[in-house]
Each structure stands twice: as C-alpha cells, then as structure tokens.
mmCIF file of C-alpha atoms and ligand atoms in Angstrom:
data_model
loop_
_atom_site.group_PDB
_atom_site.id
_atom_site.type_symbol
_atom_site.label_atom_id
_atom_site.label_comp_id
_atom_site.label_asym_id
_atom_site.label_seq_id
_atom_site.Cartn_x
_atom_site.Cartn_y
_atom_site.Cartn_z
ATOM 1 C CA MET A 1 46.111 9.293 -24.844
ATOM 2 C CA ILE A 2 44.003 8.721 -21.715
ATOM 3 C CA GLU A 3 44.213 5.253 -20.217
ATOM 4 C CA PRO A 4 40.621 3.979 -19.676
ATOM 5 C CA GLN A 5 39.951 3.274 -16.027
ATOM 6 C CA LYS A 6 37.126 1.885 -13.971
ATOM 7 C CA ILE A 7 36.803 2.896 -10.353
ATOM 8 C CA LYS A 8 34.262 0.878 -8.448
ATOM 9 C CA SER A 9 33.224 1.319 -4.863
ATOM 10 C CA LEU A 10 30.578 -0.524 -2.882
ATOM 11 C CA PHE A 11 28.741 1.058 0.001
ATOM 12 C CA SER A 12 25.650 0.243 1.956
ATOM 13 C CA ILE A 13 23.324 2.276 4.101
ATOM 14 C CA LYS A 14 21.548 0.979 7.191
ATOM 15 C CA TRP A 15 17.876 1.852 7.403
ATOM 16 C CA THR A 16 15.655 1.363 10.391
ATOM 17 C CA HIS A 17 12.091 0.558 9.525
ATOM 18 C CA GLN A 18 9.791 0.724 12.534
ATOM 19 C CA LEU A 19 6.080 0.124 12.960
ATOM 20 C CA PHE A 20 4.119 1.036 16.090
ATOM 21 C CA CYS A 21 0.672 -0.510 16.511
ATOM 22 C CA THR A 22 -1.567 1.216 19.013
ATOM 23 C CA GLN A 23 -4.725 3.180 19.853
ATOM 24 C CA ASN A 24 -5.008 6.840 20.772
ATOM 25 C CA ALA A 25 -1.472 7.635 19.588
ATOM 26 C CA PHE A 26 -1.849 11.363 20.360
ATOM 27 C CA ARG A 27 -2.450 10.732 24.089
ATOM 28 C CA SER A 28 -0.091 12.363 26.534
ATOM 29 C CA GLY A 29 3.168 10.384 26.418
ATOM 30 C CA GLY A 30 1.813 8.289 23.521
ATOM 31 C CA GLU A 31 3.656 7.083 20.444
ATOM 32 C CA VAL A 32 3.511 10.436 18.621
ATOM 33 C CA THR A 33 5.119 12.218 21.572
ATOM 34 C CA GLN A 34 7.648 9.413 22.123
ATOM 35 C CA ILE A 35 8.886 9.326 18.529
ATOM 36 C CA LEU A 36 9.044 13.099 18.198
ATOM 37 C CA SER A 37 10.940 13.478 21.487
ATOM 38 C CA GLU A 38 13.496 11.031 20.104
ATOM 39 C CA LEU A 39 13.815 13.037 16.881
ATOM 40 C CA ASN A 40 13.546 16.496 18.421
ATOM 41 C CA PRO A 41 12.833 18.150 15.050
ATOM 42 C CA PRO A 42 13.369 21.903 14.631
ATOM 43 C CA LYS A 43 9.972 22.111 12.924
ATOM 44 C CA LEU A 44 6.992 19.833 12.510
ATOM 45 C CA MET A 45 4.193 19.857 9.957
ATOM 46 C CA LEU A 46 1.044 17.793 10.391
ATOM 47 C CA VAL A 47 -0.799 16.846 7.211
ATOM 48 C CA VAL A 48 -4.243 15.278 7.407
ATOM 49 C CA ASP A 49 -6.372 13.561 4.744
ATOM 50 C CA ARG A 50 -9.577 15.539 4.167
ATOM 51 C CA GLY A 51 -11.567 12.296 4.437
ATOM 52 C CA ILE A 52 -10.593 12.070 8.120
ATOM 53 C CA CYS A 53 -11.580 15.688 8.756
ATOM 54 C CA ASP A 54 -14.989 15.022 7.201
ATOM 55 C CA ALA A 55 -15.654 11.761 9.031
ATOM 56 C CA ASN A 56 -13.807 11.938 12.350
ATOM 57 C CA ILE A 57 -13.923 15.386 13.987
ATOM 58 C CA GLU A 58 -13.039 13.856 17.366
ATOM 59 C CA TYR A 59 -9.739 12.572 16.016
ATOM 60 C CA VAL A 60 -8.890 15.965 14.519
ATOM 61 C CA ALA A 61 -9.687 17.553 17.902
ATOM 62 C CA LYS A 62 -7.176 15.182 19.531
ATOM 63 C CA ILE A 63 -4.497 16.276 17.048
ATOM 64 C CA THR A 64 -5.289 19.938 17.676
ATOM 65 C CA SER A 65 -5.055 19.630 21.445
ATOM 66 C CA TRP A 66 -1.788 17.691 21.100
ATOM 67 C CA ILE A 67 -0.375 20.579 19.014
ATOM 68 C CA GLU A 68 -1.443 23.073 21.697
ATOM 69 C CA THR A 69 0.510 21.255 24.402
ATOM 70 C CA SER A 70 3.531 20.275 22.302
ATOM 71 C CA SER A 71 6.836 22.063 22.798
ATOM 72 C CA ILE A 72 7.840 21.423 19.173
ATOM 73 C CA GLU A 73 7.441 24.303 16.703
ATOM 74 C CA CYS A 74 4.463 23.105 14.740
ATOM 75 C CA SER A 75 2.365 24.652 11.983
ATOM 76 C CA ASP A 76 -1.420 24.514 11.817
ATOM 77 C CA ILE A 77 -2.776 21.263 10.427
ATOM 78 C CA LEU A 78 -2.515 21.165 6.640
ATOM 79 C CA ILE A 79 -5.570 19.432 5.222
ATOM 80 C CA VAL A 80 -5.114 17.831 1.799
ATOM 81 C CA GLN A 81 -7.210 15.940 -0.724
ATOM 82 C CA GLY A 82 -7.572 12.232 0.066
ATOM 83 C CA GLY A 83 -8.346 9.283 -2.207
ATOM 84 C CA GLU A 84 -6.881 8.536 -5.613
ATOM 85 C CA LYS A 85 -7.377 12.185 -6.673
ATOM 86 C CA ALA A 86 -4.401 12.926 -4.388
ATOM 87 C CA LYS A 87 -2.311 10.982 -6.912
ATOM 88 C CA THR A 88 -3.908 11.777 -10.252
ATOM 89 C CA ASN A 89 -2.250 15.191 -10.454
ATOM 90 C CA ASP A 90 0.533 16.961 -8.584
ATOM 91 C CA SER A 91 -1.605 19.340 -6.514
ATOM 92 C CA VAL A 92 -1.054 17.520 -3.189
ATOM 93 C CA VAL A 93 2.671 17.208 -3.909
ATOM 94 C CA GLU A 94 2.773 20.933 -4.766
ATOM 95 C CA SER A 95 0.915 21.972 -1.628
ATOM 96 C CA ILE A 96 3.321 19.967 0.576
ATOM 97 C CA LEU A 97 6.373 21.391 -1.196
ATOM 98 C CA ASN A 98 4.981 24.935 -0.899
ATOM 99 C CA ALA A 99 4.285 24.480 2.799
ATOM 100 C CA ILE A 100 7.772 23.039 3.445
ATOM 101 C CA ASN A 101 9.235 26.039 1.656
ATOM 102 C CA GLU A 102 7.037 28.650 3.332
ATOM 103 C CA LEU A 103 7.611 27.214 6.800
ATOM 104 C CA GLY A 104 11.352 27.128 6.201
ATOM 105 C CA MET A 105 11.575 23.460 7.119
ATOM 106 C CA CYS A 106 15.043 21.906 6.917
ATOM 107 C CA ARG A 107 16.060 18.299 6.375
ATOM 108 C CA LYS A 108 15.988 17.596 10.113
ATOM 109 C CA SER A 109 12.364 18.709 10.281
ATOM 110 C CA VAL A 110 9.534 16.202 10.314
ATOM 111 C CA VAL A 111 6.314 15.834 8.369
ATOM 112 C CA LEU A 112 3.701 13.692 10.104
ATOM 113 C CA ALA A 113 1.089 12.559 7.595
ATOM 114 C CA ILE A 114 -2.205 10.971 8.585
ATOM 115 C CA GLY A 115 -4.290 9.524 5.811
ATOM 116 C CA GLY A 116 -5.164 6.813 3.341
ATOM 117 C CA GLY A 117 -2.713 5.058 1.038
ATOM 118 C CA ALA A 118 -3.161 7.490 -1.847
ATOM 119 C CA MET A 119 -2.541 10.620 0.214
ATOM 120 C CA LEU A 120 0.443 8.993 1.965
ATOM 121 C CA ASP A 121 1.954 8.053 -1.415
ATOM 122 C CA ALA A 122 1.694 11.675 -2.596
ATOM 123 C CA VAL A 123 2.927 13.239 0.659
ATOM 124 C CA GLY A 124 5.760 10.687 0.823
ATOM 125 C CA PHE A 125 6.831 11.672 -2.664
ATOM 126 C CA ALA A 126 6.915 15.355 -1.703
ATOM 127 C CA THR A 127 8.915 14.726 1.490
ATOM 128 C CA SER A 128 11.344 12.486 -0.424
ATOM 129 C CA ILE A 129 12.213 15.192 -2.912
ATOM 130 C CA ALA A 130 12.109 18.325 -0.702
ATOM 131 C CA HIS A 131 15.717 19.072 0.248
ATOM 132 C CA ARG A 132 16.396 15.545 -1.115
ATOM 133 C CA GLY A 133 14.533 14.062 1.806
ATOM 134 C CA ILE A 134 12.676 15.355 4.854
ATOM 135 C CA ARG A 135 11.875 12.824 7.556
ATOM 136 C CA LEU A 136 8.368 11.414 7.342
ATOM 137 C CA ILE A 137 6.201 9.726 9.945
ATOM 138 C CA LYS A 138 3.216 7.971 8.373
ATOM 139 C CA MET A 139 -0.044 7.284 10.151
ATOM 140 C CA PRO A 140 -2.174 5.116 7.855
ATOM 141 C CA SER A 141 -5.887 5.701 8.313
ATOM 142 C CA THR A 142 -7.549 3.080 6.098
ATOM 143 C CA SER A 143 -7.521 -0.706 6.355
ATOM 144 C CA LEU A 144 -5.472 -0.961 3.174
ATOM 145 C CA SER A 145 -2.842 1.483 4.312
ATOM 146 C CA ALA A 146 -2.707 0.022 7.847
ATOM 147 C CA CYS A 147 -2.169 -3.539 6.625
ATOM 148 C CA ASP A 148 -0.024 -2.856 3.566
ATOM 149 C CA SER A 149 0.907 0.479 2.037
ATOM 150 C CA GLY A 150 1.705 2.293 5.292
ATOM 151 C CA VAL A 151 4.847 0.227 5.852
ATOM 152 C CA GLY A 152 5.664 0.404 2.140
ATOM 153 C CA VAL A 153 8.778 2.256 1.019
ATOM 154 C CA LYS A 154 7.277 3.338 -2.290
ATOM 155 C CA ASN A 155 6.059 6.887 -2.802
ATOM 156 C CA GLY A 156 4.614 8.446 -5.881
ATOM 157 C CA ILE A 157 1.803 9.697 -8.032
ATOM 158 C CA ASN A 158 0.163 8.606 -11.277
ATOM 159 C CA LYS A 159 1.066 10.033 -14.671
ATOM 160 C CA TYR A 160 0.272 9.246 -18.336
ATOM 161 C CA ASN A 161 -2.757 7.341 -17.029
ATOM 162 C CA LYS A 162 -0.368 4.870 -15.389
ATOM 163 C CA LYS A 163 -0.289 4.066 -11.672
ATOM 164 C CA ASN A 164 2.743 5.282 -9.747
ATOM 165 C CA PHE A 165 4.623 6.366 -12.879
ATOM 166 C CA ILE A 166 6.461 9.101 -10.966
ATOM 167 C CA GLY A 167 7.929 8.085 -7.653
ATOM 168 C CA VAL A 168 10.822 7.082 -5.441
ATOM 169 C CA PHE A 169 11.787 4.435 -2.929
ATOM 170 C CA ASP A 170 12.251 6.102 0.446
ATOM 171 C CA PRO A 171 11.495 4.448 3.789
ATOM 172 C CA PRO A 172 9.628 6.559 6.345
ATOM 173 C CA TYR A 173 11.249 7.262 9.708
ATOM 174 C CA ALA A 174 8.373 5.499 11.454
ATOM 175 C CA VAL A 175 4.875 4.209 10.823
ATOM 176 C CA ILE A 176 2.206 4.477 13.508
ATOM 177 C CA ASN A 177 -0.881 2.323 13.056
ATOM 178 C CA ASP A 178 -3.424 4.010 15.307
ATOM 179 C CA TYR A 179 -6.371 1.683 14.910
ATOM 180 C CA ASP A 180 -8.816 4.289 16.284
ATOM 181 C CA LEU A 181 -8.532 5.889 12.852
ATOM 182 C CA LEU A 182 -10.275 2.901 11.253
ATOM 183 C CA LEU A 183 -13.471 3.524 13.226
ATOM 184 C CA SER A 184 -14.686 6.277 10.904
ATOM 185 C CA LEU A 185 -14.210 4.324 7.666
ATOM 186 C CA ASP A 186 -17.264 3.507 5.604
ATOM 187 C CA ASP A 187 -17.850 -0.228 5.090
ATOM 188 C CA ARG A 188 -16.248 -0.177 1.685
ATOM 189 C CA HIS A 189 -12.897 1.093 2.979
ATOM 190 C CA TRP A 190 -13.166 -0.964 6.164
ATOM 191 C CA PHE A 191 -13.158 -4.117 4.010
ATOM 192 C CA SER A 192 -10.974 -2.874 1.171
ATOM 193 C CA GLY A 193 -7.664 -3.786 2.826
ATOM 194 C CA MET A 194 -8.723 -7.373 3.432
ATOM 195 C CA SER A 195 -7.625 -8.300 -0.091
ATOM 196 C CA GLU A 196 -4.048 -7.288 0.811
ATOM 197 C CA VAL A 197 -4.237 -9.295 4.066
ATOM 198 C CA ILE A 198 -5.337 -12.322 2.045
ATOM 199 C CA LYS A 199 -2.663 -11.610 -0.595
ATOM 200 C CA VAL A 200 0.227 -11.612 1.873
ATOM 201 C CA ALA A 201 -1.232 -14.641 3.669
ATOM 202 C CA LEU A 202 -1.439 -16.573 0.382
ATOM 203 C CA VAL A 203 2.152 -15.767 -0.471
ATOM 204 C CA LYS A 204 3.764 -16.004 2.944
ATOM 205 C CA SER A 205 1.625 -17.312 5.755
ATOM 206 C CA PRO A 206 -0.871 -20.198 5.865
ATOM 207 C CA GLU A 207 -1.269 -19.268 9.570
ATOM 208 C CA LEU A 208 -2.534 -15.785 8.693
ATOM 209 C CA PHE A 209 -4.859 -17.324 6.114
ATOM 210 C CA GLU A 210 -6.366 -19.545 8.833
ATOM 211 C CA GLN A 211 -6.567 -16.606 11.245
ATOM 212 C CA THR A 212 -8.374 -14.561 8.588
ATOM 213 C CA LYS A 213 -10.902 -17.344 8.000
ATOM 214 C CA THR A 214 -11.690 -17.660 11.696
ATOM 215 C CA THR A 215 -12.143 -13.898 12.066
ATOM 216 C CA VAL A 216 -14.661 -13.381 9.259
ATOM 217 C CA SER A 217 -17.754 -12.688 11.347
ATOM 218 C CA LYS A 218 -15.890 -10.399 13.748
ATOM 219 C CA VAL A 219 -14.535 -8.320 10.870
ATOM 220 C CA GLN A 220 -17.985 -8.280 9.256
ATOM 221 C CA ASN A 221 -19.343 -6.920 12.556
ATOM 222 C CA ARG A 222 -16.618 -4.267 12.636
ATOM 223 C CA ASP A 223 -14.839 -5.619 15.696
ATOM 224 C CA LEU A 224 -11.832 -3.327 15.991
ATOM 225 C CA ILE A 225 -9.691 -5.652 18.107
ATOM 226 C CA SER A 226 -9.969 -8.546 15.636
ATOM 227 C CA MET A 227 -9.388 -6.200 12.710
ATOM 228 C CA ALA A 228 -6.337 -4.693 14.435
ATOM 229 C CA LYS A 229 -4.818 -8.173 14.896
ATOM 230 C CA LEU A 230 -5.156 -8.890 11.184
ATOM 231 C CA MET A 231 -3.780 -5.469 10.265
ATOM 232 C CA THR A 232 -0.749 -5.910 12.529
ATOM 233 C CA ALA A 233 -0.047 -9.451 11.285
ATOM 234 C CA SER A 234 -0.283 -8.340 7.656
ATOM 235 C CA ALA A 235 1.764 -5.148 8.120
ATOM 236 C CA THR A 236 4.444 -7.161 9.961
ATOM 237 C CA LEU A 237 4.735 -9.626 7.071
ATOM 238 C CA HIS A 238 4.995 -6.746 4.593
ATOM 239 C CA LEU A 239 7.583 -4.981 6.748
ATOM 240 C CA LYS A 240 9.645 -8.151 7.233
ATOM 241 C CA HIS A 241 9.629 -8.787 3.506
ATOM 242 C CA ILE A 242 10.911 -5.278 2.834
ATOM 243 C CA ALA A 243 13.509 -5.327 5.622
ATOM 244 C CA GLU A 244 14.673 -8.930 5.407
ATOM 245 C CA GLY A 245 13.737 -10.072 1.904
ATOM 246 C CA GLY A 246 16.997 -8.842 0.407
ATOM 247 C CA ASP A 247 15.460 -6.486 -2.142
ATOM 248 C CA PRO A 248 13.868 -3.476 -0.393
ATOM 249 C CA PHE A 249 14.134 -1.232 -3.425
ATOM 250 C CA GLU A 250 12.958 -3.869 -5.889
ATOM 251 C CA ARG A 251 16.027 -4.177 -8.072
ATOM 252 C CA LEU A 252 15.575 -7.923 -8.631
ATOM 253 C CA GLU A 253 12.919 -9.809 -10.575
ATOM 254 C CA ALA A 254 10.621 -11.381 -7.989
ATOM 255 C CA ARG A 255 7.848 -9.188 -6.524
ATOM 256 C CA PRO A 256 5.853 -11.418 -4.163
ATOM 257 C CA LEU A 257 3.946 -8.493 -2.673
ATOM 258 C CA ASP A 258 2.640 -7.672 -6.136
ATOM 259 C CA PHE A 259 0.599 -10.893 -6.386
ATOM 260 C CA GLY A 260 -2.543 -10.074 -8.360
ATOM 261 C CA HIS A 261 -1.384 -6.541 -9.066
ATOM 262 C CA TRP A 262 -0.789 -6.588 -12.817
ATOM 263 C CA ALA A 263 -4.535 -6.826 -13.425
ATOM 264 C CA ALA A 264 -5.404 -4.738 -10.345
ATOM 265 C CA HIS A 265 -3.498 -1.661 -11.485
ATOM 266 C CA LYS A 266 -4.925 -1.930 -14.996
ATOM 267 C CA LEU A 267 -8.491 -2.311 -13.691
ATOM 268 C CA GLU A 268 -8.105 0.714 -11.413
ATOM 269 C CA GLN A 269 -7.109 2.749 -14.445
ATOM 270 C CA MET A 270 -9.760 1.212 -16.760
ATOM 271 C CA THR A 271 -12.535 1.925 -14.243
ATOM 272 C CA ASN A 272 -11.240 5.447 -13.657
ATOM 273 C CA HIS A 273 -10.682 4.426 -10.012
ATOM 274 C CA GLU A 274 -14.313 3.539 -9.523
ATOM 275 C CA LEU A 275 -12.815 0.360 -8.017
ATOM 276 C CA THR A 276 -10.745 0.937 -4.877
ATOM 277 C CA HIS A 277 -7.203 -0.430 -4.921
ATOM 278 C CA GLY A 278 -8.272 -3.169 -2.506
ATOM 279 C CA GLU A 279 -11.244 -4.179 -4.666
ATOM 280 C CA ALA A 280 -9.074 -4.231 -7.784
ATOM 281 C CA VAL A 281 -6.520 -6.385 -5.943
ATOM 282 C CA SER A 282 -9.307 -8.787 -4.988
ATOM 283 C CA ILE A 283 -10.195 -9.209 -8.684
ATOM 284 C CA GLY A 284 -6.498 -9.424 -9.614
ATOM 285 C CA LEU A 285 -5.975 -12.187 -7.057
ATOM 286 C CA ALA A 286 -8.980 -14.086 -8.393
ATOM 287 C CA ILE A 287 -7.616 -13.874 -11.955
ATOM 288 C CA ASP A 288 -4.143 -15.061 -10.943
ATOM 289 C CA LEU A 289 -5.571 -17.847 -8.781
ATOM 290 C CA GLN A 290 -7.556 -19.097 -11.776
ATOM 291 C CA CYS A 291 -4.462 -18.729 -13.989
ATOM 292 C CA SER A 292 -2.659 -20.909 -11.424
ATOM 293 C CA VAL A 293 -5.434 -23.486 -11.812
ATOM 294 C CA GLU A 294 -5.372 -23.233 -15.628
ATOM 295 C CA LEU A 295 -1.634 -23.888 -15.699
ATOM 296 C CA GLY A 296 -2.006 -26.916 -13.427
ATOM 297 C CA TYR A 297 -0.245 -25.484 -10.390
ATOM 298 C CA LEU A 298 -3.213 -25.055 -8.039
ATOM 299 C CA ASP A 299 -6.274 -27.127 -7.119
ATOM 300 C CA GLN A 300 -9.587 -25.534 -8.100
ATOM 301 C CA ASP A 301 -10.837 -26.199 -4.536
ATOM 302 C CA VAL A 302 -8.141 -23.957 -3.057
ATOM 303 C CA ALA A 303 -8.894 -21.187 -5.558
ATOM 304 C CA ASP A 304 -12.611 -21.495 -4.741
ATOM 305 C CA GLU A 305 -11.919 -21.296 -0.996
ATOM 306 C CA VAL A 306 -9.915 -18.073 -1.411
ATOM 307 C CA ILE A 307 -12.525 -16.549 -3.714
ATOM 308 C CA SER A 308 -15.285 -17.341 -1.184
ATOM 309 C CA LEU A 309 -13.212 -15.725 1.550
ATOM 310 C CA LEU A 310 -12.830 -12.557 -0.554
ATOM 311 C CA HIS A 311 -16.613 -12.501 -1.016
ATOM 312 C CA GLU A 312 -17.104 -12.786 2.784
ATOM 313 C CA PHE A 313 -15.406 -9.385 3.031
ATOM 314 C CA ASN A 314 -17.714 -7.843 0.398
ATOM 315 C CA LEU A 315 -14.846 -7.868 -2.104
ATOM 316 C CA PRO A 316 -15.589 -8.389 -5.803
ATOM 317 C CA THR A 317 -13.914 -10.985 -8.005
ATOM 318 C CA THR A 318 -15.483 -9.893 -11.291
ATOM 319 C CA HIS A 319 -16.055 -6.629 -13.139
ATOM 320 C CA PRO A 320 -17.377 -6.052 -16.683
ATOM 321 C CA LYS A 321 -14.092 -4.327 -17.649
ATOM 322 C CA MET A 322 -12.247 -7.643 -17.194
ATOM 323 C CA LEU A 323 -13.803 -8.778 -20.437
ATOM 324 C CA GLU A 324 -12.236 -5.971 -22.462
ATOM 325 C CA PRO A 325 -9.046 -6.820 -24.405
ATOM 326 C CA GLU A 326 -7.380 -3.704 -22.942
ATOM 327 C CA LEU A 327 -6.949 -5.554 -19.640
ATOM 328 C CA LEU A 328 -4.210 -7.641 -21.239
ATOM 329 C CA ASP A 329 -2.138 -4.471 -21.820
ATOM 330 C CA GLY A 330 -1.758 -4.487 -18.035
ATOM 331 C CA LEU A 331 0.733 -7.335 -18.298
ATOM 332 C CA GLU A 332 3.194 -5.380 -20.443
ATOM 333 C CA GLU A 333 2.638 -2.188 -18.435
ATOM 334 C CA PHE A 334 3.425 -4.148 -15.271
ATOM 335 C CA ARG A 335 6.614 -5.536 -16.845
ATOM 336 C CA GLU A 336 7.626 -2.078 -18.040
ATOM 337 C CA HIS A 337 7.052 -0.515 -14.603
ATOM 338 C CA LEU A 338 9.049 -3.178 -12.787
ATOM 339 C CA GLY A 339 11.724 -3.606 -15.436
ATOM 340 C CA GLY A 340 13.458 -6.717 -16.762
ATOM 341 C CA ARG A 341 11.730 -9.971 -17.607
ATOM 342 C CA LEU A 342 8.024 -10.373 -17.003
ATOM 343 C CA THR A 343 7.735 -12.062 -13.617
ATOM 344 C CA ILE A 344 4.283 -13.003 -12.384
ATOM 345 C CA LEU A 345 3.702 -14.778 -9.121
ATOM 346 C CA LEU A 346 1.255 -17.667 -9.207
ATOM 347 C CA LEU A 347 0.328 -20.108 -6.471
ATOM 348 C CA LYS A 348 0.887 -23.851 -5.979
ATOM 349 C CA ASP A 349 -0.808 -23.843 -2.601
ATOM 350 C CA ILE A 350 -1.381 -21.443 0.263
ATOM 351 C CA GLY A 351 2.079 -20.229 1.278
ATOM 352 C CA GLN A 352 3.667 -21.797 -1.824
ATOM 353 C CA PRO A 353 4.225 -19.196 -4.540
ATOM 354 C CA ILE A 354 5.876 -19.805 -7.876
ATOM 355 C CA ASP A 355 7.293 -17.238 -10.313
ATOM 356 C CA VAL A 356 6.398 -17.608 -13.983
ATOM 357 C CA HIS A 357 7.810 -15.592 -16.867
ATOM 358 C CA ASP A 358 5.136 -16.276 -19.419
ATOM 359 C CA LEU A 359 1.404 -15.905 -18.955
ATOM 360 C CA PRO A 360 -0.298 -16.608 -22.304
ATOM 361 C CA GLU A 361 -3.310 -14.481 -23.224
ATOM 362 C CA SER A 362 -5.338 -17.624 -23.839
ATOM 363 C CA THR A 363 -4.690 -18.743 -20.227
ATOM 364 C CA ILE A 364 -5.795 -15.383 -18.858
ATOM 365 C CA LYS A 365 -8.944 -15.401 -20.996
ATOM 366 C CA ARG A 366 -9.867 -18.905 -19.811
ATOM 367 C CA ALA A 367 -9.118 -17.918 -16.194
ATOM 368 C CA ILE A 368 -11.428 -14.915 -16.496
ATOM 369 C CA ARG A 369 -14.160 -17.068 -18.004
ATOM 370 C CA ARG A 370 -13.981 -19.366 -14.960
ATOM 371 C CA LEU A 371 -14.729 -16.375 -12.727
ATOM 372 C CA PHE A 372 -17.958 -15.612 -14.602
ATOM 373 C CA LEU A 373 -19.267 -19.196 -14.426
HETATM 374 N N1 NAD B 401 3.124 2.736 -1.438
HETATM 375 C C1 NAD B 401 2.770 1.492 -1.435
HETATM 376 O O1 NAD B 401 3.585 0.600 -1.163
HETATM 377 C C2 NAD B 401 1.343 1.124 -1.759
HETATM 378 C C3 NAD B 401 0.904 -0.194 -1.564
HETATM 379 C C4 NAD B 401 -0.441 -0.489 -1.802
HETATM 380 C C5 NAD B 401 -1.305 0.509 -2.239
HETATM 381 N N2 NAD B 401 -0.843 1.765 -2.425
HETATM 382 C C6 NAD B 401 -1.755 2.812 -2.903
HETATM 383 O O2 NAD B 401 -2.721 3.136 -1.914
HETATM 384 C C7 NAD B 401 -3.846 3.731 -2.560
HETATM 385 C C8 NAD B 401 -5.144 3.215 -1.956
HETATM 386 O O3 NAD B 401 -5.209 3.619 -0.627
HETATM 387 P P1 NAD B 401 -6.460 3.359 0.324
HETATM 388 O O4 NAD B 401 -7.107 2.089 -0.015
HETATM 389 O O5 NAD B 401 -5.946 3.585 1.681
HETATM 390 O O6 NAD B 401 -7.529 4.419 -0.096
HETATM 391 P P2 NAD B 401 -7.457 5.998 -0.333
HETATM 392 O O7 NAD B 401 -6.201 6.588 0.162
HETATM 393 O O8 NAD B 401 -7.810 6.187 -1.767
HETATM 394 O O9 NAD B 401 -8.628 6.536 0.614
HETATM 395 C C9 NAD B 401 -9.959 6.169 0.399
HETATM 396 C C10 NAD B 401 -10.937 7.193 0.959
HETATM 397 O O10 NAD B 401 -10.975 7.119 2.390
HETATM 398 C C11 NAD B 401 -10.849 8.441 2.946
HETATM 399 N N3 NAD B 401 -10.296 8.235 4.288
HETATM 400 C C12 NAD B 401 -9.010 8.028 4.646
HETATM 401 N N4 NAD B 401 -8.935 7.757 5.955
HETATM 402 C C13 NAD B 401 -10.204 7.821 6.454
HETATM 403 C C14 NAD B 401 -10.755 7.610 7.748
HETATM 404 N N5 NAD B 401 -10.010 7.231 8.783
HETATM 405 N N6 NAD B 401 -12.085 7.769 7.888
HETATM 406 C C15 NAD B 401 -12.868 8.086 6.842
HETATM 407 N N7 NAD B 401 -12.396 8.267 5.587
HETATM 408 C C16 NAD B 401 -11.075 8.136 5.403
HETATM 409 C C17 NAD B 401 -10.002 9.170 1.944
HETATM 410 O O11 NAD B 401 -10.148 10.558 2.042
HETATM 411 C C18 NAD B 401 -10.564 8.620 0.630
HETATM 412 O O12 NAD B 401 -11.715 9.309 0.273
HETATM 413 C C19 NAD B 401 -3.711 3.437 -4.032
HETATM 414 O O13 NAD B 401 -3.324 4.602 -4.722
HETATM 415 C C20 NAD B 401 -2.596 2.415 -4.083
HETATM 416 O O14 NAD B 401 -1.877 2.465 -5.301
HETATM 417 C C21 NAD B 401 0.457 2.100 -2.185
HETATM 418 ZN ZN1 ZN B 402 -1.592 -3.313 -3.374
#
C-alpha cells in the first residue's frame, strides 16, 4: 500500500520589464545598440511589419544601415504581414519559427520585432514557444501598441473566431517606443490608440485624463511631441500595473486594463475586423460607461464628457452591429477567456473603478440605446 503524499514547493521568478521611450532608436549608440550590447546575443533576427515597409522607407533604410555597421551576427530583415491578418491564421507564427530554425538561433539569441500590436502578438507567440522562449525586443509602431500592447506580456493569435484564443504570457526583454515610427501612420491608426489612453486614464489616472483633454488639438494636428507624452504616460501606467499590480499573468479575477473589452473583442470579431482594436475599445468603453450610468454608479455628465473626448479623436461610440443580439455572447466569451467568475469593471468616477459580477442583458440593451439617442 502506497502512503498518499503531497509535496508542495513555492518558487518565484524575478522579471525585469523595461520600456525605453525615444526617437531615432537605430542611431549610432542609440537604444537598439545599447540594449543589444548588454545582451550580446549570438544571433539576431529583425522582423518588420509590412505596413512599415510600405509607408516608411526611410525608417527601413535606417534599420538596414544599422545592420551593416553592427558587429552582431544578423540576418536580413524578415518582413511579415501586419494588421489583424497576422493573427487570424498561423502563417506569421510559422514564418518566425521557420526562420529561427533555419538560422540556427538558440535561446540566447534575440528577435527584434518592429510593428503594430497584431504583428507583435504573433511574433511574441512564436518567440515564446521556440526553444521554450527566445528573447524578444519589441518596438511598437502604432499608437495603440506604443501606449498599450507593446508593454503587454500577452502574446497570441486568434482561433475558432475568438480573439487571442491561442497564446502565452511572456514578458519581452525590453520594449523600445521609437516615436518616429508613428509619423507614417494614417490618421485612423494615429488616433486608434487614444481609446486605450483614455481607458487607462479612466481606471487609474484623473491626471492623465486631464492631460488628454488639454492635448486634443495638438493630437488632432499630429503633433508628435504631445502624442509621445500621452503614449509614454499611458504605457507607464500599463507597465506599472503589470509589474506592481500583483497579478502580471492574470490569475486573479480583476482585470482593470480590460475595461470596455468584453464588447470590444466581440465587435472586432462581428465586424470581421473592419473596426480596429482601438475603435472597438472606444465603443466598448462607451457601452460600459452607459452601463455604469444605468446601474447608478456614474453621473451621465461624466459619461458624456468621456464620449465627447473619444469623438474628438475621431473614435466611434456606435456601430450597427451593437444592435445585434450576438453582441451579448461577448460577455460569456470574455468570462470563458479570463476564467472564473464574470468580472466586469465599471466606473463610479474618473479614477474610481468598481468590479461587478453581474451585468444584466436588459442593462446592456438600455445602455446601448442611450448611445444611439
Ligand atoms: N498583447 C496585448 O497585451 C494587447 C493589448 C492590446 C491590443 N492588442 C492587440 O493589438 C492588435 C491591434 O494592434 P494595432 O492597433 O497596433 O494595429 P495593427 O497591428 O492591426 O496594425 C494596423 C495597421 O498599421 C500598419 N502599420 C503598423 N505600423 C505602421 C507604421 N508605423 N506606419 C504605417 N503603417 C503601420 C500595419 O501593417 C496594419 O496594416 C489587436 O490584435 C489587439 O488584440 C494586444
Ligand atoms: Zn485593448
């Protein structure tokens, strides 16, 4: 007879999560060179979002001339599909894995990925699983990825028509926000990240909310310095939440950074990604703000002020698909993805979130109706 036993052991791992905010990161002695000298990788692979290659030849030329002068063994630039298509199938993941294999890259090697949030999610997934983890440096190239997803520790792709169904938590070695990359964005993607800036301000920082309001015209006029300040403030709040919030790998219930996201993810899927993530988040925020009003937590005036601010950045707060009953499936899909009890963040005031565990369909329907008034 074997005596049942339980052997339990606790261990923890220290991660460093570092964000560099700059311009012209590929300059001689710049952040790219500094970080790579510190790491001294046996091999380096540079992966670039095709959207950058199409819109910003000058930036690609800077990368190429950096490669020519670098002493690190580095492959030619690997150009991959950008946008949500990078996540809707596994072709980007496959091409990164193939390249890592063909180049004989080991775990001490480095992949430096420059691109939008979707491409970084897919590349991050590939580097997390190759040899059980190759070091990744991320350079976010859209407003959304610079202010939010770039410092995120979540990597993955979509599957079964569900966002991020396949993925892992794996912090990058470093994130470099080179704000020169934002210059070639079209207006839509220039503004798209502003919904995530407003989201994190609503949940964590009335000061950032005020700063965002006072910067509207500068951002509308594509002032890079003002935009960079907002991006850095937002990314710092996201990074601090991950590093100091006590739940970097989201094992607990509360998900403050997912404010507005249950509807956002569903709308992205329902519109076949015709809405950008940032636009869908803007609508998701508007719905959850109105739910907060419906449930008596939030003043209508505050909700109206936030909704007007979203509009200032060309962000939508309505879409015909919101009226379809399928949207409500997003609530259960959100719960299933995150696990445990349904936990939705609503707002009592700016900087004063509240978690609720029940969001009745009738409340959501009334909230949506308010947005169409
Ligand atoms: N991992 C996370 O924590 C996290 C957090 C939030 C969002 N996300 C994900 O991020 C994705 C959205 O990312 P996004 O908003 O950055 O958009 P995106 O990655 O879909 O890119 C949008 C478009 O911009 C192009 N592009 C990228 N950089 C450019 C540049 N500098 N100049 C010109 N064009 C450029 C791309 O090729 C693409 O066509 C979604 O899939 C979302 O789920 C992930
Ligand atoms: Zn988001």
